[in-house]
PDB file of C-alpha atoms in Angstrom:
ATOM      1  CA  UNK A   1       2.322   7.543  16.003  1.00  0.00           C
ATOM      2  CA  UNK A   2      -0.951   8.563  14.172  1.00  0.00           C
ATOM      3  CA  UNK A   3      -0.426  10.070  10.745  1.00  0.00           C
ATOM      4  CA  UNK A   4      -2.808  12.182   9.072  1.00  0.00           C
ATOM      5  CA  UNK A   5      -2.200  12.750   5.258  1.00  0.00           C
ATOM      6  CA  UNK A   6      -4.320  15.334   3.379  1.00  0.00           C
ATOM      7  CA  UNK A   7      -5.403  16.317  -0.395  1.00  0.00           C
ATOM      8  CA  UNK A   8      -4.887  12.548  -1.547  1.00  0.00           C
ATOM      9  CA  UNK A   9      -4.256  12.353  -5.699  1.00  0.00           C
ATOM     10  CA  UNK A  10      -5.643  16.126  -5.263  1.00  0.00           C
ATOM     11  CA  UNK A  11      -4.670  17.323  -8.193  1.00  0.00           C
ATOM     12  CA  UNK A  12      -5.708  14.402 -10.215  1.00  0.00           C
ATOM     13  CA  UNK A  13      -9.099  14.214 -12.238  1.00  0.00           C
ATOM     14  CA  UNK A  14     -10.706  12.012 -10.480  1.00  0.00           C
ATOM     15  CA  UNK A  15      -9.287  12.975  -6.734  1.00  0.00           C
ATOM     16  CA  UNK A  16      -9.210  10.653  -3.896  1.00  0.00           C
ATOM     17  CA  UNK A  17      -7.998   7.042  -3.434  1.00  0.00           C
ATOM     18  CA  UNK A  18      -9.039   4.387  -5.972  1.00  0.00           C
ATOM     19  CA  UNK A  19      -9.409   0.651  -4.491  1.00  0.00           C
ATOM     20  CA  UNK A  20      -5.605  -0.373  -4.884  1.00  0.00           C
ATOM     21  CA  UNK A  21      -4.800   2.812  -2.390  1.00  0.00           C
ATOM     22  CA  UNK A  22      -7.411   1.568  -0.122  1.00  0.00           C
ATOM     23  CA  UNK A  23      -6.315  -1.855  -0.655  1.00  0.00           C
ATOM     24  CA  UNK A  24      -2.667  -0.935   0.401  1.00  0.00           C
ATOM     25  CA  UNK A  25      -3.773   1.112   3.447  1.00  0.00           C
ATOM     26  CA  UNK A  26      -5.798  -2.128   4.698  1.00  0.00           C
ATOM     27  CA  UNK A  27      -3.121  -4.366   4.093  1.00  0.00           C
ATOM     28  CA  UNK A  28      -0.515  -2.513   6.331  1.00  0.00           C
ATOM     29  CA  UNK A  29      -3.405  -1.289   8.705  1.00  0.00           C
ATOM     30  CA  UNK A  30      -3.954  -4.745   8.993  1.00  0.00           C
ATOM     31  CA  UNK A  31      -0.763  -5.786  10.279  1.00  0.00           C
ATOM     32  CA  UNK A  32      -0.376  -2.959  12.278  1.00  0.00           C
ATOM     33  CA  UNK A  33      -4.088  -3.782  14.182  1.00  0.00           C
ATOM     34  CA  UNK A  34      -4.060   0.241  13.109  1.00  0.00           C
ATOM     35  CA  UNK A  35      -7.473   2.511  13.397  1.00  0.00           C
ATOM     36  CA  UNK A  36      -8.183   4.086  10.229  1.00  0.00           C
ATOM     37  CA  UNK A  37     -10.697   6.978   9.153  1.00  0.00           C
ATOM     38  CA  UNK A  38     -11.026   7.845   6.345  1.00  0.00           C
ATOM     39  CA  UNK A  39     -10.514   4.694   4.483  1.00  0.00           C
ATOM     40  CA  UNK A  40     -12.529   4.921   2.035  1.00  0.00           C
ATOM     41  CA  UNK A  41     -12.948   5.138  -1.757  1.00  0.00           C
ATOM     42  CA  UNK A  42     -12.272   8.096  -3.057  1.00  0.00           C
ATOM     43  CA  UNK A  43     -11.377   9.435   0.010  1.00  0.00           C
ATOM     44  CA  UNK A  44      -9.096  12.212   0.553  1.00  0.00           C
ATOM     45  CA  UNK A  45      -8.138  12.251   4.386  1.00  0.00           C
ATOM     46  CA  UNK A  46      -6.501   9.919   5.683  1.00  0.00           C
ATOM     47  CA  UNK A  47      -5.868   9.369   9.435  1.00  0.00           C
ATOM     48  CA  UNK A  48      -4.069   5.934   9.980  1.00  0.00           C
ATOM     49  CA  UNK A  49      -2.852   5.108  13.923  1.00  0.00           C
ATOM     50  CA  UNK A  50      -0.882   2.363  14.058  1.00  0.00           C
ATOM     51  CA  UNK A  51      -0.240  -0.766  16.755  1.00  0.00           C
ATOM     52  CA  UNK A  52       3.130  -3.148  16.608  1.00  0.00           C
ATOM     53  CA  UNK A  53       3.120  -5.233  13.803  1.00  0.00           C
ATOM     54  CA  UNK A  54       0.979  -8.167  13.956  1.00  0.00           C
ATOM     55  CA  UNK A  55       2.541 -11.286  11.445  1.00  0.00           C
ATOM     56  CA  UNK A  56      -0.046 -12.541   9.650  1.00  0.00           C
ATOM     57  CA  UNK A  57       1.279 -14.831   7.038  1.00  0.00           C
ATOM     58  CA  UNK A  58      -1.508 -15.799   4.215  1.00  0.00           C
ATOM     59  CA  UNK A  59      -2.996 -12.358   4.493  1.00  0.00           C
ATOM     60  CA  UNK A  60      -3.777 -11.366   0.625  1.00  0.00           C
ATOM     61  CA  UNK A  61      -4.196  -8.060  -0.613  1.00  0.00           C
ATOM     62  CA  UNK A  62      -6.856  -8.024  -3.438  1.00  0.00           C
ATOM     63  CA  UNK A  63      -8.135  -4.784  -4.815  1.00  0.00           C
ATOM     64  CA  UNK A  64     -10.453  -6.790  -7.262  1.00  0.00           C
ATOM     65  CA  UNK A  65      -9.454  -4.694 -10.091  1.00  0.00           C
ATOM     66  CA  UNK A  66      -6.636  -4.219 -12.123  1.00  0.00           C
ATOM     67  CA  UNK A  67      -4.513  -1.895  -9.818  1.00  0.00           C
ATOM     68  CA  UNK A  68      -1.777  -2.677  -9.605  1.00  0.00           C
ATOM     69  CA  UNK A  69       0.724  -4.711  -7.558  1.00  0.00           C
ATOM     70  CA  UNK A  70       3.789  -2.884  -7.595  1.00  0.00           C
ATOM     71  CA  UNK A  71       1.847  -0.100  -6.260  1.00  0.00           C
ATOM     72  CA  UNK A  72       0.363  -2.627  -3.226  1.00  0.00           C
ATOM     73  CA  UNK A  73       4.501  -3.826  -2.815  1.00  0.00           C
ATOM     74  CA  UNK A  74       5.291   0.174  -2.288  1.00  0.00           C
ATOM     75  CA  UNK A  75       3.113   0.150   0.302  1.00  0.00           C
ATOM     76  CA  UNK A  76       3.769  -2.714   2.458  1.00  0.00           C
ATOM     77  CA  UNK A  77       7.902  -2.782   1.790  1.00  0.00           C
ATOM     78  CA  UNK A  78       8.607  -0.601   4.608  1.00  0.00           C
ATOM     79  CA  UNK A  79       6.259  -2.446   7.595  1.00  0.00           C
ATOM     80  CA  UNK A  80       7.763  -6.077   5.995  1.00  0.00           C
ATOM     81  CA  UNK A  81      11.560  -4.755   5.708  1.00  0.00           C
ATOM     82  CA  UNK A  82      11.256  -3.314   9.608  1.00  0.00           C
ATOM     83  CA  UNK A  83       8.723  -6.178  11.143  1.00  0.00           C
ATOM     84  CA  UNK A  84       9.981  -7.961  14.043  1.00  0.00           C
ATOM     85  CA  UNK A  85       8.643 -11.089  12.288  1.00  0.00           C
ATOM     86  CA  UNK A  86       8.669 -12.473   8.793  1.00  0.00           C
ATOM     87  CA  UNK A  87       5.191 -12.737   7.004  1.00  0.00           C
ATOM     88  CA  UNK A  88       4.149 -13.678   3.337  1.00  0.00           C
ATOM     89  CA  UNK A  89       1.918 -11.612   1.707  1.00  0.00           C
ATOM     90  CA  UNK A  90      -0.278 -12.302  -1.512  1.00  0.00           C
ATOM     91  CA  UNK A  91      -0.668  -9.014  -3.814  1.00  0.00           C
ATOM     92  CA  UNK A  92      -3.494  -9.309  -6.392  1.00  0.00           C
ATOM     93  CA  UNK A  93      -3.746  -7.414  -9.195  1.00  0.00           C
ATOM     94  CA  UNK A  94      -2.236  -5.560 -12.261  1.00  0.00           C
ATOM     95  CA  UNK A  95       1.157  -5.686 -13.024  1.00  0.00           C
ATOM     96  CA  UNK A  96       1.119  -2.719 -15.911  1.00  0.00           C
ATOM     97  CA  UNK A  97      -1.439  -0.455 -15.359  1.00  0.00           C
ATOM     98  CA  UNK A  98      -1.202   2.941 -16.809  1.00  0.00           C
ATOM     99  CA  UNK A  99      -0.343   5.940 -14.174  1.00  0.00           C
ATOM    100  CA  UNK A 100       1.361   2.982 -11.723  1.00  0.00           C
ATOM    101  CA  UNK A 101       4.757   1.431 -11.102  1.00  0.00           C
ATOM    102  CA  UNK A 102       5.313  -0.994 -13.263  1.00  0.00           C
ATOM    103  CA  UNK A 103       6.206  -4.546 -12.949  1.00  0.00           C
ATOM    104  CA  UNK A 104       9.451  -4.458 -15.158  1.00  0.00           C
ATOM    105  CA  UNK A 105      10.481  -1.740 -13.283  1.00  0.00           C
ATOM    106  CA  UNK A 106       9.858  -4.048  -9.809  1.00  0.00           C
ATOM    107  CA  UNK A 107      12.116  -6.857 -11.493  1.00  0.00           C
ATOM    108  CA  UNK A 108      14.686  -5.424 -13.832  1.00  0.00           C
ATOM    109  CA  UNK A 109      15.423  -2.168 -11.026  1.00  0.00           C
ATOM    110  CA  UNK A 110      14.188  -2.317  -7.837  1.00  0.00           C
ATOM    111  CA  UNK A 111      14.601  -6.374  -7.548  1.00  0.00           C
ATOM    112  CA  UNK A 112      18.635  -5.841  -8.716  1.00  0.00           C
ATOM    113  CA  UNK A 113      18.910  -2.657  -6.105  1.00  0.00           C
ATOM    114  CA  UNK A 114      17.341  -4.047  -3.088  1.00  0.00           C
ATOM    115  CA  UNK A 115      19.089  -7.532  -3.570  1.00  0.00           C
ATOM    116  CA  UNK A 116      22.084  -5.129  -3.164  1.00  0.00           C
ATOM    117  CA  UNK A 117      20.894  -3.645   0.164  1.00  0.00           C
ATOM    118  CA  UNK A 118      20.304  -7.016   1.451  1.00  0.00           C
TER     119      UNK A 118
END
Protein backbone atom coordinates (compact mmCIF):
# COMPACT_ATOMS: atom_id res chain seq x y z
CA UNK A 1 0.00 0.00 0.00
CA UNK A 2 1.54 3.44 -0.95
CA UNK A 3 2.64 5.54 1.99
CA UNK A 4 3.06 9.11 1.89
CA UNK A 5 5.02 10.68 4.88
CA UNK A 6 5.18 14.49 5.23
CA UNK A 7 7.36 17.36 7.08
CA UNK A 8 10.52 14.95 7.12
CA UNK A 9 13.22 16.13 10.12
CA UNK A 10 10.80 19.36 9.89
CA UNK A 11 11.64 20.77 12.77
CA UNK A 12 15.29 20.25 12.46
CA UNK A 13 17.81 23.02 11.20
CA UNK A 14 18.64 21.79 8.31
CA UNK A 15 15.05 20.05 7.28
CA UNK A 16 14.71 17.27 4.91
CA UNK A 17 16.48 13.89 4.49
CA UNK A 18 20.29 13.75 4.57
CA UNK A 19 21.96 10.84 2.33
CA UNK A 20 21.74 7.98 5.06
CA UNK A 21 17.66 8.64 4.98
CA UNK A 22 17.81 8.46 1.31
CA UNK A 23 20.15 5.69 1.49
CA UNK A 24 17.69 3.65 3.74
CA UNK A 25 14.61 4.48 1.61
CA UNK A 26 16.61 3.00 -1.56
CA UNK A 27 17.70 0.10 0.14
CA UNK A 28 14.14 -1.15 1.16
CA UNK A 29 12.63 0.48 -2.09
CA UNK A 30 14.95 -1.65 -3.63
CA UNK A 31 13.82 -4.83 -2.40
CA UNK A 32 10.45 -3.96 -2.58
CA UNK A 33 10.89 -3.03 -6.71
CA UNK A 34 8.86 0.12 -4.89
CA UNK A 35 8.19 3.63 -6.92
CA UNK A 36 9.45 6.42 -5.01
CA UNK A 37 8.98 10.36 -5.36
CA UNK A 38 10.36 12.29 -3.60
CA UNK A 39 13.58 10.60 -2.95
CA UNK A 40 15.68 12.98 -2.82
CA UNK A 41 18.19 14.93 -0.70
CA UNK A 42 16.84 17.06 1.44
CA UNK A 43 13.61 16.17 0.55
CA UNK A 44 10.66 16.44 2.65
CA UNK A 45 7.78 14.32 0.96
CA UNK A 46 7.99 11.21 0.69
CA UNK A 47 5.67 8.92 -1.35
CA UNK A 48 7.08 5.27 -1.34
CA UNK A 49 4.64 2.36 -3.15
CA UNK A 50 5.80 -0.77 -2.57
CA UNK A 51 5.93 -4.38 -4.66
CA UNK A 52 6.60 -8.00 -2.79
CA UNK A 53 9.89 -8.26 -1.62
CA UNK A 54 12.44 -9.01 -4.10
CA UNK A 55 15.75 -11.06 -2.27
CA UNK A 56 18.60 -9.60 -3.38
CA UNK A 57 21.48 -10.90 -1.43
CA UNK A 58 24.88 -8.70 -1.96
CA UNK A 59 22.82 -5.57 -2.26
CA UNK A 60 24.96 -2.84 -0.13
CA UNK A 61 23.67 0.16 1.26
CA UNK A 62 26.35 2.96 1.10
CA UNK A 63 25.47 6.51 1.94
CA UNK A 64 29.18 7.56 1.22
CA UNK A 65 29.33 9.52 4.30
CA UNK A 66 29.49 8.95 7.76
CA UNK A 67 25.71 8.29 8.52
CA UNK A 68 25.26 6.01 10.16
CA UNK A 69 24.50 2.26 10.13
CA UNK A 70 22.33 1.64 12.90
CA UNK A 71 20.16 4.18 11.43
CA UNK A 72 20.31 2.13 7.74
CA UNK A 73 19.57 -1.38 10.16
CA UNK A 74 16.26 0.64 11.53
CA UNK A 75 15.23 0.90 8.32
CA UNK A 76 15.53 -2.33 6.65
CA UNK A 77 14.74 -4.62 10.06
CA UNK A 78 11.17 -4.72 9.42
CA UNK A 79 11.16 -5.76 5.33
CA UNK A 80 14.22 -8.49 6.40
CA UNK A 81 12.34 -9.79 9.72
CA UNK A 82 8.86 -10.22 7.46
CA UNK A 83 10.56 -11.24 3.86
CA UNK A 84 9.45 -14.40 2.46
CA UNK A 85 13.16 -14.99 1.71
CA UNK A 86 16.42 -14.52 3.52
CA UNK A 87 18.87 -11.85 2.03
CA UNK A 88 22.27 -10.36 3.30
CA UNK A 89 22.64 -6.93 3.27
CA UNK A 90 25.94 -4.74 3.49
CA UNK A 91 25.36 -1.33 5.57
CA UNK A 92 28.15 1.24 5.04
CA UNK A 93 28.81 3.82 7.14
CA UNK A 94 29.12 5.41 10.67
CA UNK A 95 28.66 3.56 13.59
CA UNK A 96 28.58 6.78 16.20
CA UNK A 97 27.47 9.65 14.62
CA UNK A 98 26.06 12.40 16.65
CA UNK A 99 22.00 12.84 16.47
CA UNK A 100 21.85 8.79 15.35
CA UNK A 101 21.44 5.41 17.00
CA UNK A 102 24.35 4.31 18.08
CA UNK A 103 26.28 1.22 17.54
CA UNK A 104 26.68 0.20 21.31
CA UNK A 105 23.27 0.65 21.65
CA UNK A 106 22.71 -1.95 18.38
CA UNK A 107 25.04 -4.55 20.29
CA UNK A 108 24.83 -4.19 24.02
CA UNK A 109 20.52 -3.58 23.72
CA UNK A 110 18.88 -4.22 20.78
CA UNK A 111 21.32 -7.35 19.77
CA UNK A 112 20.48 -8.97 23.59
CA UNK A 113 16.50 -8.04 23.05
CA UNK A 114 15.92 -9.26 19.63
CA UNK A 115 18.06 -12.50 20.23
CA UNK A 116 15.23 -12.86 22.83
CA UNK A 117 12.38 -12.48 20.30
CA UNK A 118 13.99 -14.93 18.12
Amino acid sequence: RKVMIYKIRHNRSKPGMRAQHLEGIKLVGNLHQATIEGGELYSRILSFSPNPFLPQPGIIADPTTAGSICLLKQIVLPTLVFASAENIIELRGGTNASMAPQIDYAINVFGPMASILG
